[in-house]
PDB file of C-alpha atoms and ligand atoms in Angstrom:
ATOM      1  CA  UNK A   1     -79.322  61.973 -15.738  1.00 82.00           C
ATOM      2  CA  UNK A   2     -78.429  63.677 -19.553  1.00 93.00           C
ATOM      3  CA  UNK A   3     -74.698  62.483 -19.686  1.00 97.00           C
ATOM      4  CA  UNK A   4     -74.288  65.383 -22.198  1.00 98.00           C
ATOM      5  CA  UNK A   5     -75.687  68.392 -20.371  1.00 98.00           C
ATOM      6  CA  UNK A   6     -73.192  70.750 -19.673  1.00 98.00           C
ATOM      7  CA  UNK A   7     -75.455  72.952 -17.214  1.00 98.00           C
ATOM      8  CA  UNK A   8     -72.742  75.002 -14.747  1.00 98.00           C
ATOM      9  CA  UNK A   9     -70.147  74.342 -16.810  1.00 98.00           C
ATOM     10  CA  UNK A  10     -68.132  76.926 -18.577  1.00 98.00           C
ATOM     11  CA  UNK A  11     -65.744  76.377 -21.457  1.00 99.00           C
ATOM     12  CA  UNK A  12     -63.024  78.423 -23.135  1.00 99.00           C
ATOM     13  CA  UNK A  13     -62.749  78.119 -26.729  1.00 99.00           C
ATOM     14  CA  UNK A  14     -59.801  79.943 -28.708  1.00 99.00           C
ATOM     15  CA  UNK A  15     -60.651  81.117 -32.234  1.00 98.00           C
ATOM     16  CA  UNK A  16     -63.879  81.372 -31.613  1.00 98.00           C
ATOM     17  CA  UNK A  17     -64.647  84.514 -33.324  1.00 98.00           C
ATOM     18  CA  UNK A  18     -65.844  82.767 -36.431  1.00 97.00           C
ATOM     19  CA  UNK A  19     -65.959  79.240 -37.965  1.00 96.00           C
ATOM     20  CA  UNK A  20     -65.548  76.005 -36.575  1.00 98.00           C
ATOM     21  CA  UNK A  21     -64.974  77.982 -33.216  1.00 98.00           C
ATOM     22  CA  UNK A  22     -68.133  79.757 -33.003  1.00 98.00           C
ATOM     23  CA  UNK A  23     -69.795  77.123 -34.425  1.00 98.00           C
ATOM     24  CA  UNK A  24     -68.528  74.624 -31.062  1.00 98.00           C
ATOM     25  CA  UNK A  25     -69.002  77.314 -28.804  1.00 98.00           C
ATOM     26  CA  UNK A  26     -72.713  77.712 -30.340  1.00 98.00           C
ATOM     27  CA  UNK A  27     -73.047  74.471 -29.585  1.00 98.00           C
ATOM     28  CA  UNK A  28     -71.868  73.597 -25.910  1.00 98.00           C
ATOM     29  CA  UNK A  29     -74.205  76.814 -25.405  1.00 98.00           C
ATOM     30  CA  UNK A  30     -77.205  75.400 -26.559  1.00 98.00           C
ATOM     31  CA  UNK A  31     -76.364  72.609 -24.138  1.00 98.00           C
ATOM     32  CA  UNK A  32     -76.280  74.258 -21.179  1.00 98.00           C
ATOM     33  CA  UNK A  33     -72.441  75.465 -21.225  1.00 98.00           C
ATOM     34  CA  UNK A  34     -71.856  79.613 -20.598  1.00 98.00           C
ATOM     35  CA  UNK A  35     -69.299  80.195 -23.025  1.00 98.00           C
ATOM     36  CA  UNK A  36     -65.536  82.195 -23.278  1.00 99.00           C
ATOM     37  CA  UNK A  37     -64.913  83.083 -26.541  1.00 99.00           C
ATOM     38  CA  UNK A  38     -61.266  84.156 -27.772  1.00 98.00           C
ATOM     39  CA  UNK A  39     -59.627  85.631 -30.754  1.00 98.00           C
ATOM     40  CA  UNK A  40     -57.595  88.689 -31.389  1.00 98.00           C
ATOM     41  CA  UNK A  41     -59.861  90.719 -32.776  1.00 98.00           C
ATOM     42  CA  UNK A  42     -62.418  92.497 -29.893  1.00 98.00           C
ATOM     43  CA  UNK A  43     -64.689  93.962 -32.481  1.00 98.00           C
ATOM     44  CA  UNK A  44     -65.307  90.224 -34.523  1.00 98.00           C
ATOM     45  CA  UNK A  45     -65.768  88.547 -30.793  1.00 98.00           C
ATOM     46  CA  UNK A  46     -68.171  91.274 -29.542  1.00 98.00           C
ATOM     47  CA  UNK A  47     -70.103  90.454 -33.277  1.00 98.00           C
ATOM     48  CA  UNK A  48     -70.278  86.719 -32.437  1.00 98.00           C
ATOM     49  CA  UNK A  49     -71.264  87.398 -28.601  1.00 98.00           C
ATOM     50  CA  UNK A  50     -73.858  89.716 -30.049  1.00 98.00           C
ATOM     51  CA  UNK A  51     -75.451  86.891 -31.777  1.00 98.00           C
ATOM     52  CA  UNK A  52     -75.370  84.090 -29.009  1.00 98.00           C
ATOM     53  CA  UNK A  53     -76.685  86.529 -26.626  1.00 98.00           C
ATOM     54  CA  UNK A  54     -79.411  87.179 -29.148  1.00 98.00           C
ATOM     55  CA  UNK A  55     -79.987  83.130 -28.794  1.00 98.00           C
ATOM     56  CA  UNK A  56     -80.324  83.200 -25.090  1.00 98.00           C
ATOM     57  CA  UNK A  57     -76.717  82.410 -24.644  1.00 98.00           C
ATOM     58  CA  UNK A  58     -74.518  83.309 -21.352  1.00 96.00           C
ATOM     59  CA  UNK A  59     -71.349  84.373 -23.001  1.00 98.00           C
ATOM     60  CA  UNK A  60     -68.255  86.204 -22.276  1.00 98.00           C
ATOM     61  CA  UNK A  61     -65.275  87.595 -24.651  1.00 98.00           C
ATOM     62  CA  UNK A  62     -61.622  87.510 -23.724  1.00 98.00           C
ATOM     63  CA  UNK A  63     -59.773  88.783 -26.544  1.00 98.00           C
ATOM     64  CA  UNK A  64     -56.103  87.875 -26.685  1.00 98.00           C
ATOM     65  CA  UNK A  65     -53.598  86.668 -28.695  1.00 98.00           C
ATOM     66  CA  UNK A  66     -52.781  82.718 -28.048  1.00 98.00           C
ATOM     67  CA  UNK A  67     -49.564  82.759 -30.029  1.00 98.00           C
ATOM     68  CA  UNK A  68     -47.921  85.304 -27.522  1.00 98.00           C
ATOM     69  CA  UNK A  69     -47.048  83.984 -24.213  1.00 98.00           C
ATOM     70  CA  UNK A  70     -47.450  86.629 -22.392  1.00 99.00           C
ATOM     71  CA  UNK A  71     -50.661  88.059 -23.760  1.00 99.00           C
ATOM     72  CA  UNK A  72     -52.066  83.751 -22.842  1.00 99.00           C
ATOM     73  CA  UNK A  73     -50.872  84.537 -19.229  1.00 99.00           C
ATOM     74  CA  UNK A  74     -52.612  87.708 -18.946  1.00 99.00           C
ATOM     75  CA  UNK A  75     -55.519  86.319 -20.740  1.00 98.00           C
ATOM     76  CA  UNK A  76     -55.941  83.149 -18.919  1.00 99.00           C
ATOM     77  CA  UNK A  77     -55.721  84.834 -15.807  1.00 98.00           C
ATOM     78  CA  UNK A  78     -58.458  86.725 -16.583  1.00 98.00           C
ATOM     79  CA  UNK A  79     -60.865  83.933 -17.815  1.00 98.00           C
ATOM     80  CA  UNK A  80     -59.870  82.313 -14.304  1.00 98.00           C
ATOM     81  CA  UNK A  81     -60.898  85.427 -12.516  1.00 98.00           C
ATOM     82  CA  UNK A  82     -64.107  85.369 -13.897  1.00 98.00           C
ATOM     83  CA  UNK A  83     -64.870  82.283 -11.989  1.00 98.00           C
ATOM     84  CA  UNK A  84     -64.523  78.539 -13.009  1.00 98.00           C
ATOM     85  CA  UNK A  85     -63.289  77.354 -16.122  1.00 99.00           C
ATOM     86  CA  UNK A  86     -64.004  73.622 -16.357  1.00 99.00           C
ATOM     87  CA  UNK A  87     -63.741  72.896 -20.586  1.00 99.00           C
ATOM     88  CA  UNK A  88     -60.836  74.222 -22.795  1.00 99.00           C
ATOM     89  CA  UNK A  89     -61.224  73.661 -26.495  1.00 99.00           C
ATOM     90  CA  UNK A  90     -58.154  74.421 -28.497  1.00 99.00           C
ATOM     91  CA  UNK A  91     -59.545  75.286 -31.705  1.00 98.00           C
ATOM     92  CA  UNK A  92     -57.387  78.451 -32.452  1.00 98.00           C
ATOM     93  CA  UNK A  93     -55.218  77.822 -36.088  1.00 98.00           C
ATOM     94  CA  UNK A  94     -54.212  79.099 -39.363  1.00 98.00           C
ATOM     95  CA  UNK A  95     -53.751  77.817 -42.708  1.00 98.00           C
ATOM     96  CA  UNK A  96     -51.307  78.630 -45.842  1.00 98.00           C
ATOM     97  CA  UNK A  97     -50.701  76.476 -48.777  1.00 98.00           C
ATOM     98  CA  UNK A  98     -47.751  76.681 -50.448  1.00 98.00           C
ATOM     99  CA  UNK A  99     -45.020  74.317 -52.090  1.00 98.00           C
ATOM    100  CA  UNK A 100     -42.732  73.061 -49.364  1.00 98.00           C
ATOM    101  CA  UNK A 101     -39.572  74.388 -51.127  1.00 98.00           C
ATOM    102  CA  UNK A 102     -41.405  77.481 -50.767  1.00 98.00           C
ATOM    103  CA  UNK A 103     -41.717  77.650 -46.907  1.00 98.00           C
ATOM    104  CA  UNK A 104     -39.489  80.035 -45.505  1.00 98.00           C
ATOM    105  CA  UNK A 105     -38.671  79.550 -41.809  1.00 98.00           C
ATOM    106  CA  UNK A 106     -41.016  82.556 -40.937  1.00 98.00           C
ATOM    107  CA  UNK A 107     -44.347  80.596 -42.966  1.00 98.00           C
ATOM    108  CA  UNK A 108     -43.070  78.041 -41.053  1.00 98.00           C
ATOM    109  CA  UNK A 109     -43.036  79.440 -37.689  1.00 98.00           C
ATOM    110  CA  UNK A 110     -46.229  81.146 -37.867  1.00 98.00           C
ATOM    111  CA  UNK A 111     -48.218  78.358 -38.744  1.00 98.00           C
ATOM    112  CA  UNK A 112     -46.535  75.938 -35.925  1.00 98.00           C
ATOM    113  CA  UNK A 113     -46.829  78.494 -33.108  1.00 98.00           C
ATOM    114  CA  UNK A 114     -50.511  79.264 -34.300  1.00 98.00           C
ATOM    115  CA  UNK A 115     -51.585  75.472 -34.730  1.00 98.00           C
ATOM    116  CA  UNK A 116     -49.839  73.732 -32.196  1.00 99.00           C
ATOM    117  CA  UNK A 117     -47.204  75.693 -29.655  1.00 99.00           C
ATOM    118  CA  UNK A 118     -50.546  77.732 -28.983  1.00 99.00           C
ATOM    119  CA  UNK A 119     -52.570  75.165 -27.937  1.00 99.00           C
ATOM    120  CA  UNK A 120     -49.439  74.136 -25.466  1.00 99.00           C
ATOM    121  CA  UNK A 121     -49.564  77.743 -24.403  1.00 99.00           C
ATOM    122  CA  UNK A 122     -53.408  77.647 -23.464  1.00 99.00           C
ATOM    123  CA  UNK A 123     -53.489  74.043 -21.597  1.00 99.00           C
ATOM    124  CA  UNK A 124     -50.491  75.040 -19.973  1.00 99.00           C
ATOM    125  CA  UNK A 125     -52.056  77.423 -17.775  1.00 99.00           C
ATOM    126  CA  UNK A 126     -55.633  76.397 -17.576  1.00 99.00           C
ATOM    127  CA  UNK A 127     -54.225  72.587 -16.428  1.00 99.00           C
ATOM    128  CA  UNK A 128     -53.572  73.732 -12.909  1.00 98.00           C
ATOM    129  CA  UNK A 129     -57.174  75.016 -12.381  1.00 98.00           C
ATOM    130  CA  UNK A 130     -58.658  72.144 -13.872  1.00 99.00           C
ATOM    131  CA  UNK A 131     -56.036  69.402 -12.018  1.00 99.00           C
ATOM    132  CA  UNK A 132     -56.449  71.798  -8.414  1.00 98.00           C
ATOM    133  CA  UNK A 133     -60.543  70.531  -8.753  1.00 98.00           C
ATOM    134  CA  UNK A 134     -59.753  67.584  -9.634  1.00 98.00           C
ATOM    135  CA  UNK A 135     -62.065  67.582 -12.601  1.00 98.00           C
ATOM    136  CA  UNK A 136     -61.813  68.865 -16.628  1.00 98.00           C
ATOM    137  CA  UNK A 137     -61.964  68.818 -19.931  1.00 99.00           C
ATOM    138  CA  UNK A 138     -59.060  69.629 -22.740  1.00 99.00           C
ATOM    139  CA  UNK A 139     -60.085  69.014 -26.334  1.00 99.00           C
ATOM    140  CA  UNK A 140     -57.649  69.989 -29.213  1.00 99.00           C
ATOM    141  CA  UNK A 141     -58.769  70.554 -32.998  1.00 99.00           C
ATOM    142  CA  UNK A 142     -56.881  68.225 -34.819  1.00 98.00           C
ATOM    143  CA  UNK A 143     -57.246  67.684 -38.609  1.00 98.00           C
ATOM    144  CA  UNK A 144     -57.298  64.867 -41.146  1.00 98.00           C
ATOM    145  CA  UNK A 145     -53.630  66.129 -41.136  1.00 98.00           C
ATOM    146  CA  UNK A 146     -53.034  64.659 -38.362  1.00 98.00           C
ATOM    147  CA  UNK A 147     -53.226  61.038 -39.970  1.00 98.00           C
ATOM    148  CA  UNK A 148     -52.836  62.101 -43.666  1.00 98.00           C
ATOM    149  CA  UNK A 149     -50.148  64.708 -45.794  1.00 98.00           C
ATOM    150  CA  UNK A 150     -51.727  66.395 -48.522  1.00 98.00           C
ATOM    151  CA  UNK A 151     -49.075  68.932 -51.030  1.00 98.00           C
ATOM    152  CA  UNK A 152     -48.644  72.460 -50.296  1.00 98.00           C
ATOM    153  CA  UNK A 153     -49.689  72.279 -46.557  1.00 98.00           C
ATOM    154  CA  UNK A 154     -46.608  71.275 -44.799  1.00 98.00           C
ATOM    155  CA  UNK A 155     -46.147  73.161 -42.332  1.00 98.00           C
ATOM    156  CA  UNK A 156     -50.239  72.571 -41.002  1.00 98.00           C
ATOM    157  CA  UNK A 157     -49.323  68.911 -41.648  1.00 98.00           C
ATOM    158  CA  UNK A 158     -46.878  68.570 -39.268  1.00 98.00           C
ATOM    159  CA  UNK A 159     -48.617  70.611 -36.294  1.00 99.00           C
ATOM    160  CA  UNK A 160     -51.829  69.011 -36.580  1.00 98.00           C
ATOM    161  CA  UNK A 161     -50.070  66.139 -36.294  1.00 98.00           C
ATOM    162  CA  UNK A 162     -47.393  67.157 -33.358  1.00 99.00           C
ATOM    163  CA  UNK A 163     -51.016  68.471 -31.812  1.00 99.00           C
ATOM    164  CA  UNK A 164     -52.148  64.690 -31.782  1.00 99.00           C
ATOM    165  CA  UNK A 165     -48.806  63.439 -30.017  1.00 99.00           C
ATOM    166  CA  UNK A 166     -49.270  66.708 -27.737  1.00 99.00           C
ATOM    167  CA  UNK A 167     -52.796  65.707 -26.759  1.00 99.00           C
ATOM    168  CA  UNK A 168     -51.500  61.919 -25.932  1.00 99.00           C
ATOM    169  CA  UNK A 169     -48.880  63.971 -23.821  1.00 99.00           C
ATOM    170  CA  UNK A 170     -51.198  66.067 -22.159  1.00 99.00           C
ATOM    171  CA  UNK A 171     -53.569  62.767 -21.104  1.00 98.00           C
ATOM    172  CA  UNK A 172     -50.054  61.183 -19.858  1.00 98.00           C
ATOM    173  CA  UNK A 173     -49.355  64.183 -17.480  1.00 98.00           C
ATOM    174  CA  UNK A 174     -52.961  64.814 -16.326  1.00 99.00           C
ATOM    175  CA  UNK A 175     -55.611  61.893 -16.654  1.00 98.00           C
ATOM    176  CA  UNK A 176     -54.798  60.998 -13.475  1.00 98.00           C
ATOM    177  CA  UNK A 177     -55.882  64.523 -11.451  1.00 98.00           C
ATOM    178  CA  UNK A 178     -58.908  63.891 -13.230  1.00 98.00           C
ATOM    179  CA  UNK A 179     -58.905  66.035 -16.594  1.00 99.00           C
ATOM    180  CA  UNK A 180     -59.665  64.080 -19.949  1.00 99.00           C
ATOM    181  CA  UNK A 181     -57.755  65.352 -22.959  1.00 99.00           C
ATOM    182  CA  UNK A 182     -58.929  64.299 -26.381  1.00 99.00           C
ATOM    183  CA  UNK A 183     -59.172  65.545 -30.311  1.00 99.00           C
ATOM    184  CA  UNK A 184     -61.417  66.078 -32.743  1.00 99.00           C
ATOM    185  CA  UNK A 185     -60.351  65.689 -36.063  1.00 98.00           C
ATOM    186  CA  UNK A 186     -62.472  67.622 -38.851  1.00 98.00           C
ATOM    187  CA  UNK A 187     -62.361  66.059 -42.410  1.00 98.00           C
ATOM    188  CA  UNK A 188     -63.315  69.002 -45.195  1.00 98.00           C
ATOM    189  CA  UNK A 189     -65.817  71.974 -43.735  1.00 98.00           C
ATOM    190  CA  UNK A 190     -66.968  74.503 -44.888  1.00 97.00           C
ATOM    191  CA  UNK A 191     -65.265  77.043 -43.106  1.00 96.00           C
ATOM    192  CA  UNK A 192     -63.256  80.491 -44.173  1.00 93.00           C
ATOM    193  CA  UNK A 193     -60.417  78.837 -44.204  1.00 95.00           C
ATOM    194  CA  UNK A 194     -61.110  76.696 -46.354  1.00 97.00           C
ATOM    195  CA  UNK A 195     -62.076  79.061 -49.129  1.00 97.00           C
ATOM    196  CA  UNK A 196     -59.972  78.759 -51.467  1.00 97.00           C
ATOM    197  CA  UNK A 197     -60.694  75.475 -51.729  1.00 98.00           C
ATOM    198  CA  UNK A 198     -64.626  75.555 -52.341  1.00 97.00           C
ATOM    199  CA  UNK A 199     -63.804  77.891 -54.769  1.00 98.00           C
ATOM    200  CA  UNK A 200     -61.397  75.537 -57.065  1.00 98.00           C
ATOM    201  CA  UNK A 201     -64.212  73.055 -58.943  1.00 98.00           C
ATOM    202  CA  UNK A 202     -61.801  70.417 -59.250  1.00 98.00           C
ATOM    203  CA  UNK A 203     -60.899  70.022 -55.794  1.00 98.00           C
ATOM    204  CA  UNK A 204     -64.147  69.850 -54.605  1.00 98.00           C
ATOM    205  CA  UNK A 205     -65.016  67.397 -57.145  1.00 98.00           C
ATOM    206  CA  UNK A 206     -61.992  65.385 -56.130  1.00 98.00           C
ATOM    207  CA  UNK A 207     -63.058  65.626 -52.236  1.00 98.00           C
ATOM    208  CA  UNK A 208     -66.885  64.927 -52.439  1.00 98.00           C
ATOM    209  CA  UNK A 209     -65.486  61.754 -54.506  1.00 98.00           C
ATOM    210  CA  UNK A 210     -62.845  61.137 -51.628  1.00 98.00           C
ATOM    211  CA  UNK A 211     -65.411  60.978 -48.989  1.00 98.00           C
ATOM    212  CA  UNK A 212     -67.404  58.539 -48.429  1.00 98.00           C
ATOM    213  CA  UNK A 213     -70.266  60.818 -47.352  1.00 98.00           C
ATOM    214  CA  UNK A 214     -69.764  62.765 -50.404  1.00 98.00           C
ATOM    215  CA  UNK A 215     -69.946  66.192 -49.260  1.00 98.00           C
ATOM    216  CA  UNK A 216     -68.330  68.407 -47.128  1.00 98.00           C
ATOM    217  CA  UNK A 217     -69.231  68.877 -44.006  1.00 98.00           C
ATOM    218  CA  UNK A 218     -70.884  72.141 -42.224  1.00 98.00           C
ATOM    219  CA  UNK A 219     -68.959  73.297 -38.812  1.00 98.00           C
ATOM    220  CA  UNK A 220     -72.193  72.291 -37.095  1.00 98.00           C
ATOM    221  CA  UNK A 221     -71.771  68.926 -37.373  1.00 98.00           C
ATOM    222  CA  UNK A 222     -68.086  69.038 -35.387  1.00 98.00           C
ATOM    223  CA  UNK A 223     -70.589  69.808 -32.155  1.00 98.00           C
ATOM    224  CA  UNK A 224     -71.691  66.519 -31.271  1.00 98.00           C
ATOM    225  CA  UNK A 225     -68.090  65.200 -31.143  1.00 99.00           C
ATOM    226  CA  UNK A 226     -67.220  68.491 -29.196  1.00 99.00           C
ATOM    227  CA  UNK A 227     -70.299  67.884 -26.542  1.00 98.00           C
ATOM    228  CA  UNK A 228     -69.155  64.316 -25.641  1.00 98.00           C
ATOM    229  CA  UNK A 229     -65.766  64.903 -24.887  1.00 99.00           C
ATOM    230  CA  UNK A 230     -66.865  67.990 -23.385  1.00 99.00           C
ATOM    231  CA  UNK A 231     -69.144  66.265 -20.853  1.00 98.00           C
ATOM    232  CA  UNK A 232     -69.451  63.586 -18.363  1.00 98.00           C
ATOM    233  CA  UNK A 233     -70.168  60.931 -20.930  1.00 98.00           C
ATOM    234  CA  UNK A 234     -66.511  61.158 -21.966  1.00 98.00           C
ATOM    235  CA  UNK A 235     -65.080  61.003 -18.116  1.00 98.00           C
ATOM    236  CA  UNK A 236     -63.325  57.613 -19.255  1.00 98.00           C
ATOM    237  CA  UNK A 237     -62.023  58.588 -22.630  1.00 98.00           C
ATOM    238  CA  UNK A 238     -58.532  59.658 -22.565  1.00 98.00           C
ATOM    239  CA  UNK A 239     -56.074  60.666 -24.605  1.00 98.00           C
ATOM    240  CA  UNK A 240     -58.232  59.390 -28.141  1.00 98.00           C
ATOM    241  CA  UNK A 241     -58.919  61.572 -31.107  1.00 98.00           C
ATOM    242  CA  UNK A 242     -62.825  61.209 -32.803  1.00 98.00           C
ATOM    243  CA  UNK A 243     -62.519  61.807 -36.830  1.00 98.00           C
ATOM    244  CA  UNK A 244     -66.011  63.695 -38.427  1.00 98.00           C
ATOM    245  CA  UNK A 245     -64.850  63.473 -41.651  1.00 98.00           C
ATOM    246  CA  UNK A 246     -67.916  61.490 -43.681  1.00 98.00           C
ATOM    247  CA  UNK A 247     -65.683  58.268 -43.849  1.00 98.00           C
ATOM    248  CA  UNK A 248     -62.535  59.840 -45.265  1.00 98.00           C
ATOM    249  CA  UNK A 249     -59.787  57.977 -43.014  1.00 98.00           C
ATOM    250  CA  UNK A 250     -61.907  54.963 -43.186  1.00 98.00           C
ATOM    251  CA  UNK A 251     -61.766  54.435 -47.184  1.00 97.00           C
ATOM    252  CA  UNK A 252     -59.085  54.048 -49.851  1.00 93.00           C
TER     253      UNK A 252
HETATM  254  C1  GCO B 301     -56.371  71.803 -46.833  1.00 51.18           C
HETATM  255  C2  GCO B 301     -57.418  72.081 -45.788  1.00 51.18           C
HETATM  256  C3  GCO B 301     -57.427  70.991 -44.725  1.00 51.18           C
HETATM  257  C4  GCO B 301     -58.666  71.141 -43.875  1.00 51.18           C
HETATM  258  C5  GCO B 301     -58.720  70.252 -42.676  1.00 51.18           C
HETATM  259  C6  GCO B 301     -58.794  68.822 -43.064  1.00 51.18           C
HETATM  260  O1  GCO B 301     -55.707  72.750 -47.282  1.00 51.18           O
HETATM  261  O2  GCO B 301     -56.267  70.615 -47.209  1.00 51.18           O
HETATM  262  O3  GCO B 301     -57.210  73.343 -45.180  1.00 51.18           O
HETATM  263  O4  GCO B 301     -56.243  71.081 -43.989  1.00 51.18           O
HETATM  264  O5  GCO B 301     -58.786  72.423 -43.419  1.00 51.18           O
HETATM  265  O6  GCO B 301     -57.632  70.503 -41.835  1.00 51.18           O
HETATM  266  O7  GCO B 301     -58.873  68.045 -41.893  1.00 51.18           O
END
């Protein structure tokens, strides 16, 4: 028995359009998963189902918006009606830097509702699916933020880390109607987000110096994580978050 197949299985991952998203949903499709991907944008989803079909990939695209309510009801509903959902993974966020005494209430609100009252959203009405079987996975993208503050990224710091207290809440209400709900906590990748920051010599100096591993790491590597708490192997872990960060937490 492969504890980490994830044949008959099919998983919803938000902001999956690109990045660390794609890059998960790539990878519980190469073990065995049929994959939902999500974004706002139909055209960049239909490009990224394009190119796991192209793989051999079963996917499907349900475009909608997971910061407003009603367009996560509508959309949910229709991932359900496509048949079972048994893996969520709440990857959907945004980032923008700027000086706390900068952040006006709007920065503010965008980047909470994206990172973390989204992901609420989402598990909130895939739980009763997943708790009426009696079987499921949740697993939320958490950060280094979610342990650490770095300047100029307040707003993220605070929902990635509300998003770890939210997925010890969600194992609370559910673990026992047999879904597991667990994090994954990225240290630096390589994604579009993160941009900016490749770009700026110094910082990248400063974080290949910070981490132990001393490098960044490529979105691929988040997919083993993503697989084990994604499959039976993880049917015992509740409620924990696993860092991929090349040592970062670990090391002063
Ligand atoms: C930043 C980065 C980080 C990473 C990641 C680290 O501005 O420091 O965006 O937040 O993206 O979240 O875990």
């Amino acid at each position: 028995m492969n504890l980490f197949d994830l044949t008959g299985k099919r998983a919803l991952i938000t902001g999956s359009g690109g990045g660390i998203g794609l890059a998960l949903a790539r990878g519980l499709a190469e073990h065995g998963a049929q994959v939902v991907l999500n974004g706002r944008d139909p055209a960049r989803l239909d490009v990224a189902a394009t190119q796991l079909r192209a793989e051999g990939h079963a996917v499907e695209t349900v475009p909608f918006d997971v910061t407003d309510e009603a367009a996560v009801i509508a959309g949910v509903a229709q991932v359900l009606a496509g048949g079972e959902l048994h893996i969520l993974i709440n990857n959907a966020g945004i980032q923008r830097r700027t000086p706390l005494t900068d952040v006006t209430l709007e920065l503010w609100n965008e980047v909470l509702t994206a990172n973390l009252t989204a992901a609420m959203l989402v598990s909130r009405e895939v739980a009763p699916h997943l708790l009426a079987r009696g079987s499921g996975k949740v697993v939320n993208i958490l950060s280094l933020m979610s342990e650490l503050g770095r300047k100029t990224i307040a707003p993220y710091t605070a929902a990635k880390g509300g998003l770890k207290m939210l997925t010890r809440a969600m194992c609370a209400e559910w673990a026992a109607g047999g879904v597991q709900v667990n994090g994954i906590g990225p240290g630096y990748f390589t994604t579009e987000m993160n941009q900016a920051l490749l770009a700026d010599a110094a910082f990248t100096t400063w974080i290949e110096a910070r981490t132990p591993a001393g490098r960044w790491g490529d979105p691929s590597e988040l997919v083993g994580a993503a697989v084990f708490l994604s499959s039976e192997a993880s049917n015992f872990v509740n409620g924990q978050v696993v860092y991929v960060d090349g040592g970062l937490l670990a090391v002063l």
